[in-house]
Each structure stands twice: as structure tokens, then as C-alpha cells.
Coordinates of C-alpha atoms in Angstrom, one line a residue:
M19 CA 67.1 80.7 9.4
E20 CA 67.4 78.7 12.7
I21 CA 68.9 74.8 12.9
A22 CA 66.1 72.5 14.0
K23 CA 66.2 71.7 17.8
S24 CA 66.7 67.8 16.7
V25 CA 69.8 68.7 14.6
Q26 CA 71.1 70.9 17.3
Q27 CA 71.4 67.9 20.1
I28 CA 73.4 65.6 17.9
K29 CA 76.6 64.4 19.5
P30 CA 79.6 63.8 17.4
S31 CA 79.6 60.6 15.7
Y32 CA 81.1 58.0 17.9
I33 CA 82.1 55.8 14.7
R34 CA 83.4 58.6 12.9
E35 CA 85.9 59.3 15.9
I36 CA 87.0 55.9 16.4
L37 CA 87.4 55.3 12.7
A38 CA 89.5 58.9 12.3
A39 CA 91.9 57.4 15.2
A40 CA 92.4 53.8 13.8
S41 CA 93.1 55.1 10.5
D42 CA 96.2 56.2 11.8
K43 CA 98.9 54.4 10.0
N44 CA 100.7 54.4 13.1
V45 CA 97.8 52.3 14.7
I46 CA 97.3 48.6 14.1
S47 CA 93.3 48.8 14.4
L48 CA 91.4 45.8 15.6
A49 CA 88.0 47.6 14.9
G50 CA 85.5 46.5 12.7
G51 CA 85.1 48.4 9.2
L52 CA 88.8 48.8 8.9
P53 CA 90.6 45.7 7.0
D54 CA 94.2 45.5 6.4
E55 CA 94.3 46.7 2.8
K56 CA 96.9 44.1 2.0
T57 CA 94.2 41.6 2.4
F58 CA 92.0 43.0 -0.7
P59 CA 91.5 40.7 -3.3
I60 CA 92.6 43.2 -6.0
E61 CA 93.8 40.5 -8.5
L62 CA 90.6 38.5 -8.1
M63 CA 88.8 42.0 -8.9
K64 CA 90.4 42.8 -11.6
P65 CA 88.6 41.2 -14.8
T66 CA 84.9 42.6 -13.1
I67 CA 86.9 46.2 -13.0
E68 CA 88.1 46.2 -16.4
A69 CA 84.5 45.1 -17.9
L70 CA 82.7 47.6 -16.0
P71 CA 82.6 50.3 -18.8
Q72 CA 80.7 47.3 -21.3
M73 CA 77.9 47.1 -18.6
E74 CA 75.6 49.5 -19.7
N75 CA 73.3 49.8 -16.5
V76 CA 76.2 49.9 -14.1
F77 CA 76.3 54.0 -13.8
Q78 CA 72.5 54.1 -13.7
Y79 CA 70.6 54.1 -10.6
G80 CA 69.2 50.8 -9.9
S81 CA 65.6 50.2 -8.4
T82 CA 65.3 51.9 -4.8
A83 CA 63.5 49.0 -3.2
G84 CA 67.0 46.8 -4.1
Y85 CA 68.3 44.1 -6.1
Q86 CA 65.1 42.2 -7.3
P87 CA 66.4 38.9 -7.4
L88 CA 67.7 39.2 -3.7
I89 CA 64.2 40.6 -2.7
D90 CA 62.7 37.3 -4.6
H91 CA 65.0 34.9 -2.7
L92 CA 64.4 36.8 1.1
T93 CA 60.6 37.1 0.3
E94 CA 60.4 32.9 -0.6
A95 CA 63.2 31.9 2.1
Y96 CA 61.3 33.5 4.8
D97 CA 57.6 32.6 3.2
L98 CA 56.7 36.0 3.7
P99 CA 52.8 36.8 3.4
A100 CA 51.5 39.2 0.6
S101 CA 51.2 41.6 3.1
H102 CA 54.9 41.7 4.2
S103 CA 57.6 43.0 1.8
V104 CA 61.5 43.2 1.8
M105 CA 63.0 46.2 2.5
T106 CA 67.2 46.5 1.4
C107 CA 69.5 48.9 3.0
T108 CA 72.9 49.9 2.4
G109 CA 74.0 48.9 5.8
S110 CA 73.0 48.2 9.3
Q111 CA 73.2 52.0 10.3
Q112 CA 70.5 52.8 7.6
G113 CA 68.3 50.0 8.9
L114 CA 68.6 50.9 12.4
D115 CA 67.7 54.5 11.5
L116 CA 64.6 53.4 9.4
I117 CA 63.4 51.2 12.4
A118 CA 64.1 53.8 14.8
R119 CA 62.4 56.7 13.1
A120 CA 59.4 54.3 12.3
Y121 CA 58.8 53.3 15.8
V122 CA 60.4 55.0 18.3
D123 CA 58.9 57.8 19.8
P124 CA 60.8 60.5 22.1
N125 CA 61.0 59.0 25.8
D126 CA 60.2 55.4 24.3
T127 CA 62.2 52.7 26.2
V128 CA 64.7 50.6 24.4
V129 CA 66.7 47.9 25.9
M130 CA 70.3 47.2 24.6
E131 CA 72.9 44.8 25.9
A132 CA 75.9 46.6 27.2
P133 CA 78.6 46.7 25.8
C134 CA 76.1 47.6 22.5
Y135 CA 76.9 49.0 18.8
L136 CA 78.0 52.6 19.3
G137 CA 76.0 53.2 15.9
A138 CA 72.8 51.8 17.5
M139 CA 73.1 54.1 20.5
Q140 CA 73.6 57.2 18.6
V141 CA 70.6 56.4 16.2
F142 CA 68.2 55.9 19.1
G143 CA 69.6 58.6 20.9
L144 CA 69.0 61.0 17.9
V145 CA 65.0 60.3 18.1
Q146 CA 65.3 60.7 22.1
A147 CA 64.7 57.1 23.4
N148 CA 65.5 56.3 26.7
I149 CA 67.9 54.0 26.4
V150 CA 68.8 51.2 29.4
T151 CA 71.0 48.5 29.2
V152 CA 71.3 44.8 30.2
S153 CA 74.7 43.2 30.8
Q154 CA 76.1 40.1 29.1
D155 CA 77.2 36.9 30.5
E156 CA 78.6 33.8 28.6
F157 CA 75.1 32.6 27.1
G158 CA 74.1 36.6 25.8
P159 CA 72.0 39.0 27.7
N160 CA 71.6 38.7 31.5
I161 CA 68.0 37.1 31.5
K162 CA 67.2 38.3 34.9
E163 CA 68.3 41.9 34.0
L164 CA 66.2 41.6 30.8
E165 CA 63.0 40.2 32.5
E166 CA 63.4 43.5 35.2
R167 CA 63.6 46.0 32.2
F168 CA 60.9 44.7 30.6
R169 CA 58.6 44.2 33.9
T170 CA 59.7 47.6 35.6
Q171 CA 60.2 49.5 32.2
S172 CA 58.0 48.3 29.3
P173 CA 60.2 48.9 26.6
K174 CA 59.1 49.3 23.3
M175 CA 61.9 47.1 22.1
F176 CA 65.3 45.0 22.9
L177 CA 68.1 45.2 20.5
R178 CA 70.5 42.4 20.9
R179 CA 74.2 42.6 19.8
S180 CA 74.9 39.5 17.5

């Protein structure tokens, strides 16, 4: 059986390559996602970790919608109408992937700030978006460039680095 063309065009993960290099014990990494293990609050976590076997549901799957008290809080805090619902994700990468697959067709234009989150570039590349960038100034995205991209390229969305 032949692998799908969409999978064949996947490039190596930039994030995986960066994390592999940054995980080297001889490297002092300033990258996100790799905090110094010495800063982990192990002593603070020990009582909870030791209590895990007594927590009946901890080893079961939870609701696929997410943690209900969090969903309720977000629904209330953002005053969502009944036609909207909260969707929780395991991380930003999953959220970006869901957005890309739900809203972006091949060749749709997506504008991103440069530099941009490598994971976003990879996700929108996988859905074959036409990725264009705008530079940043001291206040955020270069507004003149952004206006030009919207005027000339009619992007489907703009991703701002935050």
C-alpha cells in the first residue's frame, strides 16, 4: 500500500530537531519546553504523587471534551452564547492543527509574523497553505506590511506571535 501524498510531503519536525540538539547535556538551552530539571518542585509534588493510587479515577480516561469545571469557567468568563462551545486541547500544537484542518484549504493564504512559532509553520505547511510573513517592529506586527498583505493577497487568517 502506498503512503498518502499528504504524508509523503511532511518534512522533518523543526521542533523535534531543535529539542534533540538542546537536550544534549553539554548544551545550555534557552529554548522553551526544556526547563532546568533542578527547578522542578519535586518536594512540593510528592504528597500528590504518593496519593495517586488512592484516587480512583486518575487511571481512567477523562471526558474527551476536557475538564468540565474549566469548560464551565471559560464559558462563563467569556460569556459564550449557546451556539458556541469551549474546546480544550492538550497544547498549542493540537489547537493549531485543529484550526488548520478545519479552516484552511490547500493554497489558502495565511499571514504570520516573522519570526514565527516553528510549530505553526509546520502545521499550516501540512495543510498546504500559502504562508506569507510580515516583519515585526517594537509594537508587534508591521502594520503597513500587514495592510499590504491583506490588500494584495486576501489571506484567510493572520497568526500573531504572542
